[in-house]
Amino acid sequence: MMEEKAVRIKQNFVRKYEEGFPLLLKEAVTNPAVLEEEGEILRIETEDGTFLGRGYYGEQNKGAGWILTGNEKEAVDQRLFEKKLMVALGRRTRFFEDENTTVFRVVNGEGDGLGGLIIDYYDGYYVIQWYSAGIYSFKKTIVDLVLNTTDAVGIYEKKRFSEEGGYVSDDDFVAGAPAGFPLPVKENGMVFATYLNDGAMTGIFIDQREIRKTLKEKYSKGKTVLNTFSYTGSFSVAAALGGAAATTSVDAANRSREKTEEQFRMNGIDPDEHRIIVDDVFQYYKRAVRRGESYDVVILDPPSFARTKKTTFRAAKDYGKLLKETIPVTNEGGTIIASTNHAGMTRKKFRAFIDEAFKETGHRYSIQESFSLPDDFLTDPAFPEGSYLKVYFIQKLS
Ligand code: SAH
C-alpha cells in the first residue's frame, strides 16, 4: 500500500469539496507539486489539515483525479473498490434480470463513486474503460474483483488516457475467455452486433437505449425516417422494427454501410429494402433540398466534434446550423430527434439553439418529449456535469 499524500485545497474551494464534489481540480490545490505519480493515494484536506476526502491522482481532461471516499476512516484499497463494485452491481439487478436487454452500464464513473472508471456489460463480457494512467494503476485489483464477484466470461478494456485523451489502440482482451465476434447483444429485444476488440467504439452507444425504444414504439409506424450521423444504423434498425415505411441512414464513414447492413441482418431485416448513404450530412442535405426530399422523422445524433473531408462540426458552435438545415427536410407535423452528448452544452443552450433555428427558418415547434441519461448511467448529484446526454423530440408545426 502506497503512502498517502496530503493535497491541500484553497479556502474558496473548500465549500465545494465539503458538499461532495468528486473531481480534484488542479486550480483548487495549493500544493500541486506533490502530484507526482499517477495512481498515488491522496488525502484531500483544507489548508489547516482538516480531512475533506481521499482519492487518487490521475490526469484526464476533466481534472487531476477523483475523490473516492469522504469517510476519514476509509482507505482507498481493494476493500473500497469491492464495496463500490458490489453496490454498483446491486443497483443493476433489474438489468441483469431482463432477458431482453443484455447490454448495459455496470459502473458509471463518479456516478458510482468511482471517478475515472467505466464498466459495461455485454452479454457475459465486461468492458472496462480506464480514463487515466492513475485509475489504470489499479488494474489488477479491479480486474480480479470483476472476475471474482461477477459471472464474467471474459474481460476487455479500453484505455482512454493517451496524450490527447483519446483511445490507445492495443489488444483489448484482458482476462477470462475471449469472445467471438460479432458478439450479439440485446436491447429491449432488438439485436446489435458488437465488437469489443476493434477500436474505441463497440458498434453501439448504449446511452441511447431509451431513445431507440421511444422511436420504435411511438414514432416509426408508417413513417419515413432519416437517420443522420448514423454510425452502425442503430436508430434505423429501431425505426424499421417499429414499422417505418422507409429508412435512410447517412454517415460520412465508409465502414458505416456494411456495419448498418449487418445490424439490419441481425434483426432479420433485408438491408436492400433500406437506403444507406455514405456522405457528409451537410452535403446530403443540399441534395435532398434540390430533389425536394423530406421526412416524417429526422434523427440528429452528431458527435461533439468531427472533421470530415468537407466539413468540421463542433456541437457547441454548429448545432444551430445543423438544426436550420434539418428543418426544411422535415415534414410539417414531423419530428426532429435532436441529441447531444456534449457535456459543455447546457440544456439551456441546447434549447436556445432549437428556438433560434425555428425562429430563423420561420417555423413553429413544440417539444414532444425530452430525455437525459438512462437509469444505469448513474450520476453524482454533486457533479451535474456528468449528466451529459440531452435529447429532445421536437415536432415541426406550421
Ligand atoms: N447516432 C449514432 C452514433 C453517431 S457516432 C448511433 O446512435 O449509433 C458519430 C458518427 O458521425 C460517426 O459514425 C461519424 O462517421 C459520423 N460523422 C461525423 N461527422 C459527420 C458528417 N459531417 N457527416 C456525416 N457523418 C458524420
CSV table of C-alpha atoms and ligand atoms in Angstrom, one decimal:
chain,number,residue,atom,x,y,z
A,1,MET,CA,0.0,0.0,0.0
A,2,MET,CA,1.4,3.3,-1.0
A,3,GLU,CA,1.8,6.2,1.4
A,4,GLU,CA,-0.9,8.8,1.0
A,5,LYS,CA,0.0,12.4,0.1
A,6,ALA,CA,-1.7,15.4,1.5
A,7,VAL,CA,-3.3,17.7,-1.1
A,8,ARG,CA,-4.4,21.0,0.3
A,9,ILE,CA,-7.5,22.8,-1.1
A,10,LYS,CA,-7.7,26.5,-1.4
A,11,GLN,CA,-10.1,28.2,1.0
A,12,ASN,CA,-12.5,29.3,-1.7
A,13,PHE,CA,-12.9,25.7,-3.0
A,14,VAL,CA,-13.4,24.1,0.4
A,15,ARG,CA,-17.2,24.5,0.4
A,16,LYS,CA,-17.4,22.7,-2.9
A,17,TYR,CA,-15.5,19.7,-1.6
A,18,GLU,CA,-17.4,19.7,1.7
A,19,GLU,CA,-20.5,19.4,-0.4
A,20,GLY,CA,-19.1,16.2,-2.1
A,21,PHE,CA,-17.7,17.5,-5.3
A,22,PRO,CA,-15.8,14.4,-6.5
A,23,LEU,CA,-13.3,15.8,-9.0
A,24,LEU,CA,-9.8,17.0,-8.0
A,25,LEU,CA,-9.3,20.3,-9.8
A,26,LYS,CA,-5.7,21.4,-10.1
A,27,GLU,CA,-6.7,25.0,-9.7
A,28,ALA,CA,-8.2,24.2,-6.3
A,29,VAL,CA,-4.9,22.8,-5.0
A,30,THR,CA,-2.4,25.0,-3.1
A,31,ASN,CA,0.4,22.4,-3.4
A,32,PRO,CA,0.1,20.8,-6.9
A,33,ALA,CA,3.8,20.0,-6.9
A,34,VAL,CA,3.1,17.0,-4.6
A,35,LEU,CA,1.2,15.3,-7.5
A,36,GLU,CA,4.0,13.2,-8.9
A,37,GLU,CA,3.0,9.6,-9.8
A,38,GLU,CA,-0.4,8.8,-11.2
A,39,GLY,CA,-2.3,6.3,-9.1
A,40,GLU,CA,-0.9,7.6,-5.8
A,41,ILE,CA,-3.4,7.9,-3.0
A,42,LEU,CA,-4.3,11.4,-1.9
A,43,ARG,CA,-5.7,12.8,1.3
A,44,ILE,CA,-7.6,15.9,0.4
A,45,GLU,CA,-7.6,18.4,3.2
A,46,THR,CA,-8.1,22.1,4.0
A,47,GLU,CA,-5.1,24.3,4.4
A,48,ASP,CA,-5.2,23.7,8.1
A,49,GLY,CA,-5.3,19.9,7.7
A,50,THR,CA,-9.0,19.1,8.1
A,51,PHE,CA,-9.9,16.0,6.2
A,52,LEU,CA,-12.1,16.5,3.1
A,53,GLY,CA,-11.7,13.2,1.3
A,54,ARG,CA,-9.5,10.5,0.0
A,55,GLY,CA,-8.8,9.6,-3.7
A,56,TYR,CA,-6.2,9.1,-6.3
A,57,TYR,CA,-4.1,11.2,-8.7
A,58,GLY,CA,-4.9,10.6,-12.3
A,59,GLU,CA,-4.7,13.2,-15.1
A,60,GLN,CA,-7.6,13.4,-17.5
A,61,ASN,CA,-9.1,16.3,-19.5
A,62,LYS,CA,-11.6,16.9,-16.8
A,63,GLY,CA,-9.2,17.2,-13.8
A,64,ALA,CA,-6.3,15.7,-11.9
A,65,GLY,CA,-8.0,12.8,-10.1
A,66,TRP,CA,-11.1,11.7,-8.2
A,67,ILE,CA,-12.2,11.5,-4.6
A,68,LEU,CA,-13.4,8.0,-3.8
A,69,THR,CA,-14.5,8.5,-0.2
A,70,GLY,CA,-15.5,11.2,2.2
A,71,ASN,CA,-15.0,8.9,5.2
A,72,GLU,CA,-11.8,9.6,7.0
A,73,LYS,CA,-11.6,6.1,8.4
A,74,GLU,CA,-11.9,4.5,4.9
A,75,ALA,CA,-8.8,3.7,2.9
A,76,VAL,CA,-8.5,3.6,-0.9
A,77,ASP,CA,-7.8,-0.1,-1.2
A,78,GLN,CA,-9.1,-3.4,-2.5
A,79,ARG,CA,-12.0,-3.3,0.0
A,80,LEU,CA,-13.2,0.1,-1.1
A,81,PHE,CA,-13.2,-1.0,-4.7
A,82,GLU,CA,-15.0,-4.2,-3.8
A,83,LYS,CA,-17.7,-2.4,-1.8
A,84,LYS,CA,-18.3,0.1,-4.6
A,85,LEU,CA,-18.5,-2.6,-7.2
A,86,MET,CA,-20.9,-4.7,-5.1
A,87,VAL,CA,-23.2,-1.7,-4.7
A,88,ALA,CA,-23.0,-0.9,-8.4
A,89,LEU,CA,-23.9,-4.4,-9.4
A,90,GLY,CA,-26.8,-4.4,-6.9
A,91,ARG,CA,-28.2,-1.3,-8.4
A,92,ARG,CA,-28.3,-3.0,-11.8
A,93,THR,CA,-30.3,-6.1,-10.7
A,94,ARG,CA,-33.2,-5.1,-12.8
A,95,PHE,CA,-30.9,-5.1,-15.9
A,96,PHE,CA,-29.2,-8.4,-15.1
A,97,GLU,CA,-32.7,-10.0,-14.8
A,98,ASP,CA,-34.1,-8.5,-18.0
A,99,GLU,CA,-33.7,-11.2,-20.7
A,100,ASN,CA,-34.5,-8.6,-23.4
A,101,THR,CA,-31.6,-6.3,-22.5
A,102,THR,CA,-28.2,-7.9,-22.3
A,103,VAL,CA,-26.1,-4.7,-22.7
A,104,PHE,CA,-25.9,-2.0,-20.1
A,105,ARG,CA,-23.6,0.0,-17.8
A,106,VAL,CA,-22.4,-1.5,-14.6
A,107,VAL,CA,-20.1,1.2,-13.3
A,108,ASN,CA,-20.6,4.8,-14.4
A,109,GLY,CA,-17.5,6.6,-13.0
A,110,GLU,CA,-18.3,9.1,-10.3
A,111,GLY,CA,-22.0,8.3,-10.5
A,112,ASP,CA,-21.0,5.0,-8.8
A,113,GLY,CA,-18.3,6.7,-6.6
A,114,LEU,CA,-15.5,5.5,-8.9
A,115,GLY,CA,-14.5,8.5,-11.0
A,116,GLY,CA,-12.3,7.7,-14.0
A,117,LEU,CA,-13.7,4.1,-14.3
A,118,ILE,CA,-16.4,2.8,-16.6
A,119,ILE,CA,-17.6,-0.8,-16.8
A,120,ASP,CA,-20.1,-2.0,-19.3
A,121,TYR,CA,-21.8,-5.4,-19.6
A,122,TYR,CA,-22.0,-7.1,-23.0
A,123,ASP,CA,-23.9,-10.4,-22.5
A,124,GLY,CA,-21.5,-12.1,-20.2
A,125,TYR,CA,-18.4,-10.0,-21.1
A,126,TYR,CA,-17.3,-6.9,-19.2
A,127,VAL,CA,-15.6,-3.9,-20.9
A,128,ILE,CA,-13.6,-1.7,-18.6
A,129,GLN,CA,-12.7,1.8,-19.7
A,130,TRP,CA,-9.8,3.5,-17.9
A,131,TYR,CA,-9.8,7.3,-18.2
A,132,SER,CA,-6.3,7.9,-16.7
A,133,ALA,CA,-3.0,6.2,-16.0
A,134,GLY,CA,-3.9,6.7,-12.4
A,135,ILE,CA,-7.0,4.5,-12.4
A,136,TYR,CA,-5.2,2.1,-14.7
A,137,SER,CA,-2.6,1.5,-11.9
A,138,PHE,CA,-5.4,-0.3,-10.0
A,139,LYS,CA,-6.0,-2.6,-13.0
A,140,LYS,CA,-5.1,-5.9,-11.2
A,141,THR,CA,-7.3,-5.2,-8.2
A,142,ILE,CA,-10.2,-4.2,-10.4
A,143,VAL,CA,-9.9,-7.0,-12.9
A,144,ASP,CA,-9.6,-9.6,-10.1
A,145,LEU,CA,-12.7,-8.1,-8.5
A,146,VAL,CA,-14.7,-8.3,-11.6
A,147,LEU,CA,-13.6,-11.9,-12.2
A,148,ASN,CA,-14.4,-12.9,-8.6
A,149,THR,CA,-17.6,-11.0,-7.9
A,150,THR,CA,-19.5,-11.5,-11.3
A,151,ASP,CA,-20.2,-14.2,-13.7
A,152,ALA,CA,-17.8,-12.6,-16.3
A,153,VAL,CA,-17.0,-14.9,-19.1
A,154,GLY,CA,-14.3,-12.5,-20.3
A,155,ILE,CA,-13.0,-9.0,-19.8
A,156,TYR,CA,-12.0,-6.4,-22.4
A,157,GLU,CA,-10.6,-2.9,-21.8
A,158,LYS,CA,-10.4,0.5,-23.5
A,159,LYS,CA,-7.5,2.7,-22.4
A,160,ARG,CA,-8.5,6.3,-22.9
A,161,PHE,CA,-5.6,8.2,-21.5
A,162,SER,CA,-3.2,8.9,-24.3
A,163,GLU,CA,-1.7,12.4,-24.5
A,164,GLU,CA,-4.7,13.6,-26.5
A,165,GLY,CA,-7.1,11.9,-24.1
A,166,GLY,CA,-8.0,9.6,-26.9
A,167,TYR,CA,-8.2,5.8,-27.2
A,168,VAL,CA,-4.9,3.9,-27.0
A,169,SER,CA,-5.1,1.2,-29.6
A,170,ASP,CA,-4.0,-2.2,-28.3
A,171,ASP,CA,-5.2,-5.7,-28.0
A,172,ASP,CA,-8.2,-5.0,-25.8
A,173,PHE,CA,-8.6,-8.6,-24.4
A,174,VAL,CA,-7.7,-8.8,-20.7
A,175,ALA,CA,-8.8,-12.0,-19.0
A,176,GLY,CA,-11.2,-14.9,-19.0
A,177,ALA,CA,-12.2,-16.4,-22.3
A,178,PRO,CA,-12.1,-14.3,-25.5
A,179,ALA,CA,-15.5,-13.6,-27.2
A,180,GLY,CA,-16.3,-14.5,-30.8
A,181,PHE,CA,-17.2,-11.5,-33.0
A,182,PRO,CA,-19.6,-10.2,-33.8
A,183,LEU,CA,-20.9,-10.6,-30.3
A,184,PRO,CA,-24.7,-10.2,-30.5
A,185,VAL,CA,-26.3,-8.3,-27.6
A,186,LYS,CA,-29.9,-7.5,-27.0
A,187,GLU,CA,-31.6,-4.2,-26.1
A,188,ASN,CA,-35.3,-4.3,-25.5
A,189,GLY,CA,-35.5,-7.2,-27.8
A,190,MET,CA,-33.5,-5.6,-30.6
A,191,VAL,CA,-30.2,-7.3,-31.5
A,192,PHE,CA,-27.0,-5.5,-32.2
A,193,ALA,CA,-23.7,-6.8,-33.4
A,194,THR,CA,-20.8,-5.7,-31.3
A,195,TYR,CA,-17.0,-5.9,-31.5
A,196,LEU,CA,-15.2,-5.5,-28.2
A,197,ASN,CA,-11.7,-5.7,-29.8
A,198,ASP,CA,-11.9,-3.3,-32.7
A,199,GLY,CA,-11.0,0.2,-31.6
A,200,ALA,CA,-12.5,2.6,-29.2
A,201,MET,CA,-16.2,2.0,-30.2
A,202,THR,CA,-18.1,-1.3,-30.0
A,203,GLY,CA,-20.8,-0.8,-32.6
A,204,ILE,CA,-23.5,0.6,-30.3
A,205,PHE,CA,-23.9,3.6,-28.0
A,206,ILE,CA,-25.8,2.2,-25.0
A,207,ASP,CA,-26.8,5.5,-23.5
A,208,GLN,CA,-29.3,5.9,-26.3
A,209,ARG,CA,-31.4,2.9,-25.2
A,210,GLU,CA,-34.5,4.9,-24.2
A,211,ILE,CA,-34.4,6.9,-27.4
A,212,ARG,CA,-34.3,3.8,-29.6
A,213,LYS,CA,-37.2,2.3,-27.6
A,214,THR,CA,-39.3,5.5,-27.9
A,215,LEU,CA,-38.5,5.9,-31.6
A,216,LYS,CA,-39.5,2.3,-32.3
A,217,GLU,CA,-42.7,2.3,-30.2
A,218,LYS,CA,-44.1,5.8,-30.8
A,219,TYR,CA,-42.6,7.5,-33.8
A,220,SER,CA,-42.0,4.9,-36.5
A,221,LYS,CA,-45.1,3.2,-37.7
A,222,GLY,CA,-45.7,4.1,-41.3
A,223,LYS,CA,-43.2,6.9,-41.1
A,224,THR,CA,-40.3,7.9,-43.4
A,225,VAL,CA,-37.2,8.2,-41.2
A,226,LEU,CA,-33.9,9.9,-41.9
A,227,ASN,CA,-31.0,8.9,-39.6
A,228,THR,CA,-28.1,11.3,-39.8
A,229,PHE,CA,-24.7,10.6,-38.3
A,230,SER,CA,-26.0,7.1,-38.4
A,231,TYR,CA,-22.7,5.2,-37.5
A,232,THR,CA,-23.9,1.5,-37.4
A,233,GLY,CA,-27.5,2.4,-38.0
A,234,SER,CA,-28.9,1.5,-34.6
A,235,PHE,CA,-31.7,4.1,-34.9
A,236,SER,CA,-32.6,2.9,-38.4
A,237,VAL,CA,-33.0,-0.6,-37.0
A,238,ALA,CA,-35.2,0.6,-34.3
A,239,ALA,CA,-37.3,2.5,-36.8
A,240,ALA,CA,-37.6,-0.4,-39.2
A,241,LEU,CA,-38.6,-2.7,-36.4
A,242,GLY,CA,-41.2,-0.1,-35.3
A,243,GLY,CA,-42.8,-0.4,-38.8
A,244,ALA,CA,-41.2,2.6,-40.6
A,245,ALA,CA,-42.3,2.9,-44.2
A,246,ALA,CA,-38.7,3.6,-45.2
A,247,THR,CA,-35.4,4.5,-43.5
A,248,THR,CA,-32.4,6.4,-44.9
A,249,SER,CA,-29.1,6.3,-43.0
A,250,VAL,CA,-26.4,8.9,-43.7
A,251,ASP,CA,-22.8,8.8,-42.4
A,252,ALA,CA,-19.6,10.1,-43.8
A,253,ALA,CA,-17.6,6.9,-42.8
A,254,ASN,CA,-17.2,4.3,-45.5
A,255,ARG,CA,-17.5,1.5,-42.9
A,256,SER,CA,-21.0,2.7,-42.0
A,257,ARG,CA,-22.5,0.9,-45.0
A,258,GLU,CA,-21.5,-2.7,-44.1
A,259,LYS,CA,-21.9,-2.0,-40.4
A,260,THR,CA,-25.5,-0.8,-40.9
A,261,GLU,CA,-26.3,-3.8,-43.3
A,262,GLU,CA,-25.0,-6.1,-40.6
A,263,GLN,CA,-27.3,-4.5,-37.9
A,264,PHE,CA,-30.3,-4.9,-40.2
A,265,ARG,CA,-29.5,-8.5,-40.9
A,266,MET,CA,-29.0,-9.2,-37.1
A,267,ASN,CA,-32.7,-8.3,-36.8
A,268,GLY,CA,-34.0,-10.3,-39.7
A,269,ILE,CA,-34.4,-7.2,-41.9
A,270,ASP,CA,-33.3,-7.2,-45.5
A,271,PRO,CA,-30.8,-4.3,-45.8
A,272,ASP,CA,-31.6,-3.9,-49.6
A,273,GLU,CA,-35.0,-2.5,-48.6
A,274,HIS,CA,-33.4,0.4,-46.8
A,275,ARG,CA,-31.3,3.3,-48.0
A,276,ILE,CA,-27.7,3.6,-46.7
A,277,ILE,CA,-25.8,6.6,-47.9
A,278,VAL,CA,-22.1,7.3,-47.3
A,279,ASP,CA,-21.9,11.1,-47.4
A,280,ASP,CA,-21.3,14.2,-45.3
A,281,VAL,CA,-24.7,15.1,-43.7
A,282,PHE,CA,-24.4,18.7,-44.9
A,283,GLN,CA,-23.7,17.7,-48.5
A,284,TYR,CA,-26.6,15.2,-48.3
A,285,TYR,CA,-29.0,18.0,-47.1
A,286,LYS,CA,-28.1,20.1,-50.2
A,287,ARG,CA,-29.0,17.2,-52.5
A,288,ALA,CA,-32.2,16.4,-50.5
A,289,VAL,CA,-33.4,20.0,-50.8
A,290,ARG,CA,-32.6,20.1,-54.5
A,291,ARG,CA,-34.6,17.0,-55.0
A,292,GLY,CA,-37.4,18.1,-52.8
A,293,GLU,CA,-37.0,15.2,-50.3
A,294,SER,CA,-38.4,15.4,-46.9
A,295,TYR,CA,-39.0,13.0,-44.0
A,296,ASP,CA,-41.5,12.4,-41.2
A,297,VAL,CA,-38.8,11.8,-38.6
A,298,VAL,CA,-35.2,13.1,-38.7
A,299,ILE,CA,-32.6,11.9,-36.1
A,300,LEU,CA,-29.7,14.1,-35.2
A,301,ASP,CA,-27.1,12.5,-33.0
A,302,PRO,CA,-23.8,14.1,-34.1
A,303,PRO,CA,-20.5,13.8,-32.2
A,304,SER,CA,-19.4,16.7,-30.1
A,305,PHE,CA,-16.6,17.3,-32.6
A,306,ALA,CA,-15.9,15.8,-36.0
A,307,ARG,CA,-14.0,16.7,-39.1
A,308,THR,CA,-14.8,15.1,-42.5
A,309,LYS,CA,-13.1,15.9,-45.8
A,310,LYS,CA,-15.8,18.5,-46.4
A,311,THR,CA,-16.8,20.0,-43.0
A,312,THR,CA,-15.8,20.5,-39.4
A,313,PHE,CA,-18.6,20.2,-36.9
A,314,ARG,CA,-18.4,21.5,-33.3
A,315,ALA,CA,-21.7,20.9,-31.4
A,316,ALA,CA,-21.1,23.9,-29.2
A,317,LYS,CA,-20.9,26.2,-32.2
A,318,ASP,CA,-22.6,24.4,-35.1
A,319,TYR,CA,-25.7,22.7,-33.7
A,320,GLY,CA,-27.9,25.6,-34.6
A,321,LYS,CA,-26.8,25.4,-38.3
A,322,LEU,CA,-27.4,21.6,-38.2
A,323,LEU,CA,-31.0,22.3,-37.0
A,324,LYS,CA,-31.6,25.1,-39.5
A,325,GLU,CA,-30.6,22.7,-42.3
A,326,THR,CA,-32.7,19.9,-40.9
A,327,ILE,CA,-36.0,21.8,-40.6
A,328,PRO,CA,-36.5,22.2,-44.4
A,329,VAL,CA,-36.2,18.4,-44.9
A,330,THR,CA,-38.6,17.6,-42.1
A,331,ASN,CA,-42.3,17.4,-43.0
A,332,GLU,CA,-44.8,19.6,-41.3
A,333,GLY,CA,-46.1,17.6,-38.3
A,334,GLY,CA,-43.0,15.5,-38.3
A,335,THR,CA,-40.4,15.1,-35.6
A,336,ILE,CA,-36.8,16.0,-35.2
A,337,ILE,CA,-35.0,13.9,-32.6
A,338,ALA,CA,-32.1,16.2,-31.5
A,339,SER,CA,-29.5,14.7,-29.3
A,340,THR,CA,-26.2,15.9,-28.0
A,341,ASN,CA,-23.6,14.2,-25.8
A,342,HIS,CA,-21.5,17.3,-25.4
A,343,ALA,CA,-21.0,17.9,-21.7
A,344,GLY,CA,-20.2,21.5,-22.3
A,345,MET,CA,-23.7,22.2,-23.8
A,346,THR,CA,-26.2,23.0,-21.1
A,347,ARG,CA,-29.9,22.2,-21.6
A,348,LYS,CA,-30.5,25.9,-21.7
A,349,LYS,CA,-28.0,26.5,-24.5
A,350,PHE,CA,-29.4,23.5,-26.4
A,351,ARG,CA,-32.9,24.8,-26.0
A,352,ALA,CA,-31.7,28.2,-27.3
A,353,PHE,CA,-30.2,26.6,-30.4
A,354,ILE,CA,-33.6,24.9,-31.1
A,355,ASP,CA,-35.6,28.0,-30.5
A,356,GLU,CA,-33.3,30.2,-32.7
A,357,ALA,CA,-33.3,27.6,-35.5
A,358,PHE,CA,-37.1,27.5,-35.7
A,359,LYS,CA,-37.4,31.3,-35.5
A,360,GLU,CA,-34.9,31.9,-38.2
A,361,THR,CA,-36.4,29.4,-40.6
A,362,GLY,CA,-39.9,30.8,-39.9
A,363,HIS,CA,-41.5,27.7,-38.3
A,364,ARG,CA,-43.1,26.9,-35.0
A,365,TYR,CA,-42.4,23.9,-32.9
A,366,SER,CA,-43.3,22.1,-29.8
A,367,ILE,CA,-41.3,19.8,-27.6
A,368,GLN,CA,-42.9,16.4,-27.5
A,369,GLU,CA,-40.6,14.7,-25.0
A,370,SER,CA,-37.1,15.0,-23.6
A,371,PHE,CA,-34.6,12.6,-22.2
A,372,SER,CA,-31.3,12.5,-20.3
A,373,LEU,CA,-29.1,9.5,-19.3
A,374,PRO,CA,-30.9,6.2,-18.7
A,375,ASP,CA,-31.1,4.6,-15.2
A,376,ASP,CA,-27.9,2.5,-15.5
A,377,PHE,CA,-25.9,5.7,-16.1
A,378,LEU,CA,-26.0,6.9,-12.6
A,379,THR,CA,-24.8,10.4,-11.9
A,380,ASP,CA,-23.5,12.1,-8.8
A,381,PRO,CA,-25.8,14.9,-7.7
A,382,ALA,CA,-22.7,16.8,-6.6
A,383,PHE,CA,-21.3,16.6,-10.2
A,384,PRO,CA,-24.2,17.6,-12.5
A,385,GLU,CA,-21.6,17.9,-15.4
A,386,GLY,CA,-21.7,14.1,-15.5
A,387,SER,CA,-25.2,14.2,-16.9
A,388,TYR,CA,-24.0,14.9,-20.4
A,389,LEU,CA,-26.9,13.5,-22.6
A,390,LYS,CA,-29.7,15.8,-23.7
A,391,VAL,CA,-32.3,14.6,-26.2
A,392,TYR,CA,-35.4,16.4,-27.4
A,393,PHE,CA,-38.2,15.1,-29.6
A,394,ILE,CA,-39.3,18.3,-31.4
A,395,GLN,CA,-42.4,18.5,-33.6
A,396,LYS,CA,-42.3,20.8,-36.5
A,397,LEU,CA,-45.6,22.7,-36.6
A,398,SER,CA,-46.6,25.1,-39.4
B,1,SAH,N1,-26.1,8.2,-33.9
B,1,SAH,C1,-25.2,7.1,-33.9
B,1,SAH,C2,-23.8,7.4,-33.3
B,1,SAH,C3,-23.1,8.5,-34.0
B,1,SAH,S1,-21.4,8.4,-33.8
B,1,SAH,C4,-25.8,5.9,-33.0
B,1,SAH,O1,-26.6,6.2,-32.2
B,1,SAH,O2,-25.3,4.8,-33.2
B,1,SAH,C5,-20.9,9.8,-34.9
B,1,SAH,C6,-20.9,9.4,-36.3
B,1,SAH,O3,-20.9,10.6,-37.1
B,1,SAH,C7,-19.7,8.7,-36.8
B,1,SAH,O4,-20.1,7.4,-37.4
B,1,SAH,C8,-19.1,9.6,-37.9
B,1,SAH,O5,-18.6,8.9,-39.0
B,1,SAH,C9,-20.2,10.5,-38.3
B,1,SAH,N2,-20.0,11.8,-38.8
B,1,SAH,C10,-19.2,12.8,-38.2
B,1,SAH,N3,-19.3,13.9,-38.9
B,1,SAH,C11,-20.1,13.7,-40.0
B,1,SAH,C12,-20.6,14.5,-41.1
B,1,SAH,N4,-20.3,15.7,-41.2
B,1,SAH,N5,-21.5,13.9,-41.9
B,1,SAH,C13,-21.8,12.6,-41.8
B,1,SAH,N6,-21.4,11.8,-40.8
B,1,SAH,C14,-20.6,12.3,-39.9
